[in-house]
Short mmCIF file of C-alpha atoms (C1' of nucleotides) in Angstrom, two decimals:
data_model
loop_
_atom_site.label_atom_id
_atom_site.label_comp_id
_atom_site.label_asym_id
_atom_site.label_seq_id
_atom_site.Cartn_x
_atom_site.Cartn_y
_atom_site.Cartn_z
CA UNK P 243 85.50 -90.70 47.35
CA UNK P 244 84.63 -87.39 48.86
CA UNK P 245 87.44 -85.00 49.62
CA UNK P 246 86.93 -83.59 53.05
CA UNK P 247 87.34 -79.89 52.58
CA UNK P 248 85.28 -79.79 49.42
CA UNK P 249 82.13 -77.71 49.55
CA UNK P 250 79.09 -79.95 49.47
CA UNK P 251 76.76 -78.07 47.15
CA UNK P 252 73.07 -78.64 47.69
CA UNK P 253 72.63 -78.95 43.94
CA UNK P 254 75.04 -81.82 43.72
CA UNK P 255 73.61 -83.99 46.45
CA UNK P 256 71.20 -85.72 44.16
CA UNK P 257 67.78 -86.87 45.21
CA UNK P 258 67.57 -90.60 45.85
CA UNK P 259 66.10 -92.88 43.22
CA UNK P 260 63.23 -94.07 45.46
CA UNK P 261 62.30 -90.44 45.98
CA UNK P 262 62.43 -89.67 42.26
CA UNK P 263 60.17 -92.63 41.58
CA UNK P 264 57.56 -91.24 43.95
CA UNK P 265 57.58 -87.74 42.49
CA UNK P 266 55.20 -88.56 39.63
CA UNK P 267 52.74 -89.91 42.19
CA UNK P 268 52.90 -86.67 44.12
CA UNK P 269 52.44 -84.82 40.88
CA UNK P 270 49.18 -86.61 40.16
CA UNK P 271 47.74 -85.55 43.50
CA UNK P 272 49.04 -82.02 43.17
CA UNK P 273 47.50 -81.56 39.74
CA UNK P 274 44.19 -82.80 41.08
CA UNK P 275 44.03 -80.31 43.90
CA UNK P 276 45.82 -77.44 42.16
CA UNK P 277 42.58 -75.72 41.21
CA UNK P 278 40.82 -76.17 44.52
CA UNK P 279 43.38 -75.26 47.14
CA UNK P 280 46.53 -73.31 47.54
CA UNK P 281 48.22 -75.45 50.16
CA UNK P 282 48.53 -79.15 50.80
CA UNK P 283 49.74 -81.14 53.78
CA UNK P 284 52.07 -84.09 53.71
CA UNK P 285 49.34 -86.01 55.52
CA UNK P 286 46.88 -85.53 52.70
CA UNK P 287 49.32 -86.60 50.03
CA UNK P 288 50.40 -89.61 52.06
CA UNK P 289 46.85 -90.75 52.75
CA UNK P 290 45.87 -90.63 49.12
CA UNK P 291 48.86 -92.69 48.10
CA UNK P 292 49.01 -95.07 51.00
CA UNK P 293 52.34 -93.72 52.17
CA UNK P 294 53.62 -92.23 55.43
CA UNK P 295 53.50 -88.48 56.04
CA UNK P 296 57.09 -88.52 57.16
CA UNK P 297 58.23 -90.08 53.94
CA UNK P 298 56.41 -87.47 51.90
CA UNK P 299 57.85 -84.65 53.99
CA UNK P 300 61.34 -86.04 53.64
CA UNK P 301 60.99 -86.44 49.90
CA UNK P 302 59.79 -82.88 49.56
CA UNK P 303 62.58 -81.62 51.76
CA UNK P 304 64.93 -83.55 49.51
CA UNK P 305 63.86 -81.71 46.39
CA UNK P 306 64.43 -78.42 48.13
CA UNK P 307 60.97 -77.08 48.95
CA UNK P 308 60.01 -76.03 52.43
CA UNK P 309 56.56 -76.01 53.90
CA UNK P 310 55.02 -73.82 56.53
CA UNK P 311 54.19 -75.26 59.93
CA UNK P 312 50.46 -75.48 60.54
CA UNK P 313 49.83 -74.58 56.91
CA UNK P 314 51.46 -77.08 54.61
CA UNK P 315 53.18 -76.79 51.28
CA UNK P 316 52.35 -74.38 48.50
CA UNK P 317 50.85 -76.50 45.75
CA UNK P 318 52.09 -74.49 42.80
CA UNK P 319 55.55 -74.18 44.22
CA UNK P 320 55.66 -77.94 44.64
CA UNK P 321 54.50 -78.58 41.11
CA UNK P 322 57.11 -76.22 39.78
CA UNK P 323 59.89 -77.80 41.77
CA UNK P 324 59.03 -81.33 40.69
CA UNK P 325 58.60 -80.33 37.06
CA UNK P 326 61.96 -78.64 37.08
CA UNK P 327 63.69 -81.55 38.75
CA UNK P 328 62.26 -84.07 36.30
CA UNK P 329 62.68 -81.84 33.29
CA UNK P 330 58.97 -81.89 32.61
CA UNK P 331 58.99 -78.15 32.21
CA UNK P 332 60.37 -78.25 28.72
CA UNK P 333 59.55 -80.95 26.25
CA UNK P 334 62.20 -83.49 25.39
CA UNK P 335 62.23 -85.12 22.01
CA UNK P 336 62.73 -88.82 21.74
CA UNK P 337 62.84 -91.44 19.02
CA UNK P 338 61.52 -94.95 19.26
CA UNK P 339 63.20 -97.94 17.71
CA UNK P 340 61.20 -101.06 16.99
CA UNK P 341 57.64 -100.36 15.90
CA UNK P 342 56.24 -103.77 16.77
CA UNK P 343 53.37 -104.40 19.14
CA UNK P 344 54.76 -102.63 22.13
CA UNK P 345 56.40 -99.89 20.12
CA UNK P 346 53.13 -99.06 18.42
CA UNK P 347 51.34 -99.00 21.74
CA UNK P 348 53.84 -96.52 23.11
CA UNK P 349 53.55 -94.40 19.97
CA UNK P 350 49.83 -94.19 20.64
CA UNK P 351 50.10 -93.34 24.30
CA UNK P 352 49.22 -89.68 24.58
CA UNK P 353 50.08 -89.53 28.28
CA UNK P 354 53.76 -88.96 27.60
CA UNK P 355 53.15 -85.35 26.72
CA UNK P 356 52.24 -84.82 30.36
CA UNK P 357 55.69 -86.09 31.25
CA UNK P 358 57.45 -83.76 28.86
CA UNK P 359 58.24 -86.53 26.44
CA UNK P 360 57.61 -86.13 22.74
CA UNK P 361 58.23 -89.06 20.44
CA UNK P 362 59.09 -87.46 17.12
CA UNK P 363 59.59 -90.55 15.02
CA UNK P 364 59.93 -94.30 14.97
CA UNK P 365 62.48 -96.51 13.23
CA UNK P 366 62.15 -100.07 12.10
CA UNK P 367 63.72 -102.52 9.69
CA UNK P 368 60.46 -104.05 8.47
CA UNK P 369 59.81 -102.76 4.91
CA UNK P 370 56.08 -103.30 5.39
CA UNK P 371 55.81 -100.51 7.95
CA UNK P 372 58.61 -98.22 6.83
CA UNK P 373 57.03 -95.12 5.37
CA UNK P 374 53.80 -95.56 7.29
CA UNK P 375 52.50 -93.26 9.96
CA UNK P 376 51.53 -94.91 13.23
CA UNK P 377 49.39 -92.79 15.51
CA UNK P 378 50.59 -89.84 13.51
CA UNK P 379 54.28 -90.59 13.88
CA UNK P 380 56.38 -91.42 10.82
CA UNK P 381 58.23 -94.71 10.68
CA UNK P 382 61.64 -94.48 9.05
CA UNK P 383 64.11 -97.05 7.90
CA UNK P 384 66.47 -97.83 10.72
CA UNK P 385 69.35 -97.09 8.36
CA UNK P 386 68.42 -93.44 8.60
CA UNK P 387 68.59 -93.42 12.36
CA UNK P 388 72.02 -91.93 12.70
CA UNK P 389 71.61 -89.05 10.28
CA UNK P 390 68.18 -87.98 11.51
CA UNK P 391 68.92 -88.30 15.19
CA UNK P 392 72.17 -86.43 15.01
CA UNK P 393 70.69 -83.63 12.98
CA UNK P 394 67.85 -83.16 15.43
CA UNK P 395 70.05 -83.41 18.52
CA UNK P 396 67.84 -85.99 20.12
CA UNK P 397 69.07 -87.44 23.39
CA UNK P 398 66.48 -90.06 24.31
CA UNK P 399 65.94 -93.38 22.57
CA UNK P 400 63.11 -95.77 23.39
CA UNK P 401 64.10 -99.32 22.70
CA UNK P 402 61.29 -101.72 21.83
CA UNK P 403 63.02 -104.13 19.50
CA UNK P 404 63.18 -107.91 19.92
CA UNK P 405 65.68 -109.01 22.52
CA UNK P 406 68.07 -110.62 20.04
CA UNK P 407 68.89 -107.32 18.37
CA UNK P 408 68.69 -105.13 21.46
CA UNK P 409 72.44 -104.81 21.95
CA UNK P 410 73.39 -103.99 18.34
CA UNK P 411 70.53 -101.49 18.06
CA UNK P 412 71.59 -99.92 21.34
CA UNK P 413 75.07 -99.57 19.90
CA UNK P 414 73.58 -97.81 16.87
CA UNK P 415 71.67 -95.45 19.12
CA UNK P 416 74.77 -94.50 21.04
CA UNK P 417 76.72 -93.98 17.85
CA UNK P 418 73.92 -91.72 16.68
CA UNK P 419 74.41 -89.49 19.71
CA UNK P 420 71.69 -90.84 22.01
CA UNK P 421 72.59 -90.37 25.67
CA UNK P 422 69.68 -92.04 27.40
CA UNK P 423 68.03 -95.33 26.51
CA UNK P 424 64.64 -96.32 27.87
CA UNK P 425 64.98 -100.05 27.52
CA UNK P 426 61.81 -102.11 27.21
CA UNK P 427 63.67 -105.24 26.15
CA UNK P 428 64.57 -107.89 28.71
CA UNK P 429 68.22 -107.62 27.75
CA UNK P 430 70.89 -106.18 30.02
CA UNK P 431 72.61 -103.65 27.78
CA UNK P 432 76.32 -103.21 27.74
CA UNK P 433 77.05 -99.51 27.45
CA UNK P 434 79.76 -97.12 28.48
CA UNK P 435 79.42 -95.12 31.67
CA UNK P 436 78.25 -91.92 30.04
CA UNK P 437 75.13 -93.50 28.60
CA UNK P 438 72.08 -93.69 30.83
CA UNK P 439 69.98 -96.83 30.65
CA UNK P 440 66.67 -97.14 32.40
CA UNK P 441 65.18 -100.58 32.33
CA UNK P 442 61.46 -101.30 32.22
CA UNK P 443 61.45 -104.81 33.51
CA UNK P 444 58.08 -106.46 33.01
CA UNK P 445 59.45 -109.84 33.94
CA UNK P 446 60.60 -108.52 37.29
CA UNK P 447 57.21 -106.98 37.93
CA UNK P 448 55.43 -110.17 36.98
CA UNK P 449 57.80 -112.14 39.18
CA UNK P 450 56.79 -110.08 42.18
CA UNK P 451 53.12 -110.59 41.38
CA UNK P 452 53.57 -114.33 40.90
CA UNK P 453 55.55 -114.87 44.06
CA UNK P 454 53.03 -112.95 46.13
CA UNK P 455 50.18 -114.91 44.62
CA UNK P 456 52.00 -118.15 45.27
CA UNK P 457 52.58 -117.14 48.87
CA UNK P 458 48.94 -116.14 49.29
CA UNK P 459 47.68 -119.42 47.89
CA UNK P 460 49.62 -121.39 50.47
CA UNK C 1147 55.38 -108.84 66.05
CA UNK C 1148 57.28 -112.08 66.34
CA UNK C 1149 56.65 -114.23 69.38
CA UNK C 1150 59.95 -115.44 70.69
CA UNK C 1151 59.47 -119.15 71.09
CA UNK C 1152 57.70 -119.55 67.79
CA UNK C 1153 59.45 -121.77 65.25
CA UNK C 1154 60.72 -119.66 62.39
CA UNK C 1155 59.91 -121.80 59.40
CA UNK C 1156 62.18 -121.40 56.41
CA UNK C 1157 59.17 -121.51 54.14
CA UNK C 1158 57.61 -118.52 55.80
CA UNK C 1159 60.59 -116.21 55.73
CA UNK C 1160 59.79 -114.87 52.33
CA UNK C 1161 62.40 -113.87 49.83
CA UNK C 1162 62.90 -110.11 49.56
CA UNK C 1163 61.30 -108.21 46.71
CA UNK C 1164 64.63 -107.03 45.25
CA UNK C 1165 65.73 -110.65 45.13
CA UNK C 1166 62.51 -111.76 43.44
CA UNK C 1167 62.97 -109.04 40.84
CA UNK C 1168 66.39 -110.41 39.96
CA UNK C 1169 65.27 -114.01 39.62
CA UNK C 1170 64.03 -113.61 36.03
CA UNK C 1171 67.43 -112.23 35.10
CA UNK C 1172 69.12 -115.26 36.56
CA UNK C 1173 66.65 -117.42 34.72
CA UNK C 1174 67.66 -115.94 31.38
CA UNK C 1175 71.30 -116.81 31.95
CA UNK C 1176 70.48 -120.25 33.28
CA UNK C 1177 68.36 -121.13 30.27
CA UNK C 1178 71.16 -120.02 27.98
CA UNK C 1179 73.75 -122.26 29.56
CA UNK C 1180 71.47 -125.15 30.49
CA UNK C 1181 72.40 -127.17 27.43
CA UNK C 1182 76.10 -126.54 27.57
CA UNK C 1183 77.06 -127.02 31.17
CA UNK C 1184 75.86 -128.68 34.31
CA UNK C 1185 77.14 -126.20 36.84
CA UNK C 1186 77.39 -122.46 37.01
CA UNK C 1187 79.25 -120.13 39.35
CA UNK C 1188 77.86 -117.03 40.98
CA UNK C 1189 80.74 -115.17 39.37
CA UNK C 1190 79.62 -116.07 35.88
CA UNK C 1191 76.03 -115.06 36.49
CA UNK C 1192 77.10 -111.82 38.14
CA UNK C 1193 79.47 -110.88 35.34
CA UNK C 1194 76.88 -111.39 32.67
CA UNK C 1195 74.39 -109.21 34.49
CA UNK C 1196 76.71 -106.56 35.83
CA UNK C 1197 76.05 -107.58 39.43
CA UNK C 1198 78.25 -108.69 42.31
CA UNK C 1199 78.97 -112.37 42.94
CA UNK C 1200 78.08 -111.97 46.56
CA UNK C 1201 74.68 -110.62 45.73
CA UNK C 1202 73.96 -113.53 43.41
CA UNK C 1203 75.12 -116.01 46.03
CA UNK C 1204 72.98 -114.41 48.67
CA UNK C 1205 69.93 -114.37 46.42
CA UNK C 1206 70.38 -118.04 45.62
CA UNK C 1207 70.89 -118.88 49.26
CA UNK C 1208 67.68 -116.99 49.91
CA UNK C 1209 65.64 -119.19 47.62
CA UNK C 1210 66.97 -122.25 49.34
CA UNK C 1211 69.47 -123.75 46.95
CA UNK C 1212 73.00 -124.58 48.00
CA UNK C 1213 76.02 -124.72 45.78
CA UNK C 1214 79.15 -126.75 46.02
CA UNK C 1215 82.44 -125.09 46.88
CA UNK C 1216 84.87 -125.04 43.98
CA UNK C 1217 82.15 -126.33 41.68
CA UNK C 1218 79.22 -123.95 41.66
CA UNK C 1219 75.49 -124.44 41.48
CA UNK C 1220 73.65 -127.13 39.64
CA UNK C 1221 71.97 -125.37 36.74
CA UNK C 1222 68.88 -127.53 36.50
CA UNK C 1223 68.35 -127.47 40.23
CA UNK C 1224 68.49 -123.67 40.13
CA UNK C 1225 66.04 -123.45 37.27
CA UNK C 1226 63.65 -125.71 39.08
CA UNK C 1227 63.87 -123.76 42.32
CA UNK C 1228 63.24 -120.42 40.64
CA UNK C 1229 60.39 -121.77 38.55
CA UNK C 1230 58.75 -123.20 41.61
CA UNK C 1231 59.17 -120.04 43.62
CA UNK C 1232 57.70 -117.89 40.88
CA UNK C 1233 55.00 -120.35 39.94
CA UNK C 1234 56.36 -120.61 36.43
CA UNK C 1235 56.18 -124.36 36.63
CA UNK C 1236 52.49 -124.52 35.94
CA UNK C 1237 50.74 -122.07 33.66
CA UNK C 1238 48.54 -119.45 35.23
CA UNK C 1239 45.58 -118.15 33.33
CA UNK C 1240 44.91 -114.44 33.26
CA UNK C 1241 42.43 -112.09 31.71
CA UNK C 1242 43.15 -108.65 30.36
CA UNK C 1243 40.80 -105.72 30.72
CA UNK C 1244 41.11 -102.79 28.36
CA UNK C 1245 42.07 -103.78 24.83
CA UNK C 1246 43.37 -100.40 23.75
CA UNK C 1247 46.85 -99.71 22.49
CA UNK C 1248 48.75 -101.12 25.39
CA UNK C 1249 46.31 -103.94 25.99
CA UNK C 1250 46.61 -105.10 22.39
CA UNK C 1251 50.37 -104.96 22.61
CA UNK C 1252 50.37 -107.17 25.68
CA UNK C 1253 47.95 -109.58 24.01
CA UNK C 1254 50.45 -109.90 21.20
CA UNK C 1255 53.47 -110.44 23.40
CA UNK C 1256 54.33 -114.09 23.14
CA UNK C 1257 57.03 -113.87 25.78
CA UNK C 1258 54.56 -114.29 28.63
CA UNK C 1259 54.31 -118.01 27.98
CA UNK C 1260 57.89 -118.27 29.13
CA UNK C 1261 56.79 -116.75 32.42
CA UNK C 1262 53.95 -119.18 32.90
CA UNK C 1263 51.35 -116.56 32.08
CA UNK C 1264 48.56 -117.34 29.67
CA UNK C 1265 46.14 -114.59 28.73
CA UNK C 1266 42.95 -116.42 27.90
CA UNK C 1267 40.73 -113.51 26.95
CA UNK C 1268 40.36 -109.75 26.85
CA UNK C 1269 37.45 -107.57 27.92
CA UNK C 1270 36.49 -104.15 26.72
CA UNK C 1271 33.50 -101.85 26.58
CA UNK C 1272 34.08 -100.63 23.04
CA UNK C 1273 31.47 -102.27 20.76
CA UNK C 1274 33.79 -101.88 17.79
CA UNK C 1275 36.24 -104.43 19.13
CA UNK C 1276 33.95 -106.68 21.16
CA UNK C 1277 33.68 -109.98 19.35
CA UNK C 1278 36.97 -109.54 17.56
CA UNK C 1279 40.04 -111.66 18.04
CA UNK C 1280 43.24 -109.79 18.75
CA UNK C 1281 46.40 -111.80 18.31
CA UNK C 1282 44.21 -114.84 18.57
CA UNK C 1283 42.57 -113.86 21.84
CA UNK C 1284 38.83 -113.21 21.96
CA UNK C 1285 37.58 -109.83 23.14
CA UNK C 1286 34.41 -110.01 25.24
CA UNK C 1287 32.01 -107.42 26.50
CA UNK C 1288 33.16 -106.26 29.90
CA UNK C 1289 29.69 -107.05 31.21
CA UNK C 1290 30.56 -110.73 30.87
CA UNK C 1291 33.68 -110.39 32.98
CA UNK C 1292 32.22 -111.66 36.19
CA UNK C 1293 30.54 -114.75 34.87
CA UNK C 1294 33.42 -115.89 32.69
CA UNK C 1295 36.14 -115.22 35.18
CA UNK C 1296 34.38 -116.93 38.04
CA UNK C 1297 33.56 -119.97 35.98
CA UNK C 1298 37.17 -120.36 34.88
CA UNK C 1299 38.64 -119.73 38.33
CA UNK C 1300 41.01 -117.11 37.04
CA UNK C 1301 43.09 -115.31 39.63
CA UNK C 1302 45.09 -112.78 37.65
CA UNK C 1303 43.73 -109.67 35.98
CA UNK C 1304 45.79 -107.39 33.77
CA UNK C 1305 44.52 -103.85 33.94
CA UNK C 1306 45.14 -101.71 30.86
CA UNK C 1307 42.13 -99.41 30.91
CA UNK C 1308 42.25 -95.60 30.91
CA UNK C 1309 43.11 -94.13 34.29
CA UNK C 1310 39.68 -92.63 34.90
CA UNK C 1311 37.98 -96.01 35.04
CA UNK C 1312 40.82 -97.92 36.67
CA UNK C 1313 39.29 -97.99 40.14
CA UNK C 1314 35.76 -99.07 39.17
CA UNK C 1315 37.11 -101.73 36.82
CA UNK C 1316 39.43 -102.95 39.56
CA UNK C 1317 36.39 -103.24 41.82
CA UNK C 1318 34.68 -105.33 39.16
CA UNK C 1319 37.70 -107.58 38.90
CA UNK C 1320 37.77 -108.19 42.61
CA UNK C 1321 34.06 -108.88 42.68
CA UNK C 1322 34.63 -111.39 39.90
CA UNK C 1323 37.06 -113.30 42.08
CA UNK C 1324 40.36 -111.93 40.84
CA UNK C 1325 43.04 -112.01 43.53
CA UNK C 1326 45.95 -110.36 41.79
CA UNK C 1327 45.90 -107.28 39.61
CA UNK C 1328 48.77 -106.35 37.35
CA UNK C 1329 48.14 -102.66 37.10
CA UNK C 1330 49.42 -100.80 34.04
CA UNK C 1331 47.42 -97.66 34.80
CA UNK C 1332 49.03 -94.77 36.66
CA UNK C 1333 46.32 -94.93 39.31
CA UNK C 1334 46.93 -96.01 42.87
CA UNK C 1335 44.23 -98.61 43.41
CA UNK C 1336 42.27 -98.86 46.59
CA UNK C 1337 41.81 -102.52 47.40
CA UNK C 1338 41.38 -104.66 50.46
CA UNK C 1339 44.35 -106.40 52.01
CA UNK C 1340 43.73 -109.78 50.46
CA UNK C 1341 44.06 -108.50 46.93
CA UNK C 1342 47.53 -108.28 45.46
CA UNK C 1343 48.33 -105.30 43.28
CA UNK C 1344 51.54 -105.03 41.34
CA UNK C 1345 52.10 -101.69 39.70
CA UNK C 1346 53.93 -101.19 36.42
CA UNK C 1347 54.89 -97.62 36.85
CA UNK C 1348 56.14 -96.18 33.58
CA UNK C 1349 56.02 -92.66 34.96
CA UNK C 1350 58.37 -93.62 37.77
CA UNK C 1351 60.75 -95.23 35.33
CA UNK C 1352 60.66 -92.24 33.04
CA UNK C 1353 61.21 -89.96 36.01
CA UNK C 1354 64.41 -91.75 36.87
CA UNK C 1355 65.59 -91.49 33.29
CA UNK C 1356 64.73 -87.80 33.09
CA UNK C 1357 66.37 -86.84 36.33
CA UNK C 1358 69.55 -88.67 35.45
CA UNK C 1359 69.63 -87.03 32.05
CA UNK C 1360 69.05 -83.65 33.63
CA UNK C 1361 71.87 -84.27 36.08
CA UNK C 1362 74.18 -85.41 33.29
CA UNK C 1363 73.46 -82.34 31.18
CA UNK C 1364 74.52 -80.00 33.97
"C1'" DT D 818 43.88 -63.55 75.08
"C1'" DA D 819 44.76 -68.40 76.08
"C1'" DT D 820 44.33 -73.06 74.44
"C1'" DT D 821 44.00 -76.53 71.21
"C1'" DT D 822 45.19 -78.44 66.88
"C1'" DA D 823 47.50 -79.26 62.58
"C1'" DT D 824 51.50 -79.00 60.67
"C1'" DC D 825 56.48 -78.54 59.76
"C1'" DG D 826 61.77 -79.43 60.33
"C1'" DA D 827 65.51 -81.54 62.71
"C1'" DT D 828 67.42 -85.21 64.84
"C1'" DA D 829 67.59 -89.90 66.22
"C1'" DT D 830 66.60 -94.71 65.59
"C1'" DA D 831 65.37 -98.91 63.14
"C1'" DA D 832 65.05 -101.87 59.15
"C1'" DT D 833 66.59 -103.33 54.96
"C1'" DG D 834 69.63 -104.38 51.49
"C1'" DG D 835 74.24 -104.59 49.72
"C1'" DT D 836 79.28 -105.58 50.33
"C1'" DA D 837 83.54 -107.36 52.44
"C1'" DT D 838 86.20 -110.87 54.86
"C1'" DC D 839 87.58 -115.32 55.82
"C1'" DG D 840 87.77 -120.19 56.56
"C1'" DA D 841 86.47 -124.52 54.18
"C1'" DT D 842 86.13 -127.52 50.13
"C1'" DA D 843 87.20 -129.75 45.93
"C1'" DA D 844 89.01 -129.58 41.40
"C1'" DC D 845 93.15 -129.07 38.79
"C1'" DA D 846 97.94 -128.48 37.87
"C1'" DT D 847 102.63 -129.23 39.22
"C1'" DA L 225 101.41 -135.96 46.94
"C1'" DT L 226 101.29 -131.15 47.33
"C1'" DG L 227 100.20 -126.60 46.18
"C1'" DT L 228 97.26 -123.40 43.75
"C1'" DT L 229 92.95 -121.83 42.36
"C1'" DA L 230 88.01 -121.28 42.08
"C1'" DT L 231 84.31 -121.49 44.57
"C1'" DC L 232 80.98 -121.67 48.41
"C1'" DG L 233 78.73 -120.37 53.12
"C1'" DA L 234 78.76 -117.83 57.34
"C1'" DT L 235 79.52 -113.89 59.68
"C1'" DA L 236 80.36 -109.23 60.10
"C1'" DC L 237 80.10 -104.68 58.41
"C1'" DC L 238 78.46 -100.65 55.86
"C1'" DA L 239 75.08 -97.73 53.21
"C1'" DT L 240 70.71 -96.45 52.24
"C1'" DT L 241 66.07 -95.94 53.16
"C1'" DA L 242 62.21 -95.71 56.12
"C1'" DT L 243 60.15 -94.48 60.55
"C1'" DA L 244 59.73 -92.38 65.16
"C1'" DT L 245 60.15 -88.56 68.39
"C1'" DC L 246 59.95 -83.96 69.68
"C1'" DG L 247 60.11 -79.03 69.86
"C1'" DA L 248 58.49 -75.00 67.16
"C1'" DT L 249 55.04 -72.42 64.53
"C1'" DA L 250 50.79 -70.54 63.13
"C1'" DA L 251 46.05 -71.05 62.44
"C1'" DA L 252 41.59 -71.81 64.54
"C1'" DT L 253 38.74 -71.91 68.55
"C1'" DA L 254 37.13 -71.09 73.12
#
DNA sequence: TATTTATCGATATAATGGTATCGATAACAT
DNA sequence: ATGTTATCGATACCATTATATCGATAAATA
């Protein structure tokens, strides 16, 4: 509930989730043209991404940058604004729990650096991989999770364990001081309000694909 | 544009994407309780998933099943309806292109069978892995893509190649008769209207996580 | 210099998706 | 038998997101 007389700070009116999800797309375009031109129009960005100019303009207005009529937006200013908003300007450390197939793939994905994400270590319960290095990252016994994470003040945990243990491992993460869980398991996690959970839902994505294909085959 | 007198067939009014994305969640619950009870209420499903009863009821109404007041929905009927809508009732074959880190992880993910998806083979250009079997799936030279895919009448292609080659490989897939591309690259693909592209956008997901974390740290 | 064009921002409108209300039904308990 | 409770479906309402319109600005061109 919003109290009426309260000052509505620009900083507090958060950008909408759909907008945030599009920001990385904009970033890709911006990085591409950064070297070749100083300004960019909403039309150009929209065309490259198959979006509407208006939507792009509104998104950019939402993150607080203003363009110049007949000129466009300053590319470097845009990049800076998006990086700041997404926290890509300074690296964030993360740990990964569950170094199975998917976990190992994520450990080997070097694209995260571009997004300001640095996976410092992995944890697992399988004695066969504990002690190993996977793509250069050490794999520790999950029993050590709490002490290491707390000491390093890590806030982000990437959850790639089997679904059956997702909830208990999530509980461990939270106890260890993790504030944000990037959840690759298909399990709906039960967490308190001050923990952020972002779900990567492959099943949902596949469902959309399947239903469209089914509809097209009719 | 909808002509006024036209009959509005129930079959053609497609279910909304947000609804489709929730169907796999419902499925999980339904499978869990299938053996223990014959009916299920929207309240129960909603509670388990942290959703609203009304939303669940509306979704289920949308896919064409009706419940019984004071009783609930028939579990098996629901399962059947969702499976049919998503095409999970009969297996769909798919091929995967790009057997790198992520590709190998997906090849090893046995959960897809539950979603009616069967990856029959992988393709890559790296001579070191061509000819190998990864998690039991053969890896072929990408040059063979067209002939094999066409002969097997495969419709779904999973794209896990590096971003730089995403577009040309997508073109190859389409030429080979693929109708639906599950795109794990961060590249916006340019395809004709009759090709379905479903994007798995990790960057978008991470962006949401980051921005929420940033907001929480304020 | 005047005109055209590309572009923006502000405001208004439309579409979509989510939520609330309420009457009806059937199981269960009194 | 009657009342209470859980549940559904239909309708109405609200919130969010996307799109359209239009006047203003500045660059480019005639």
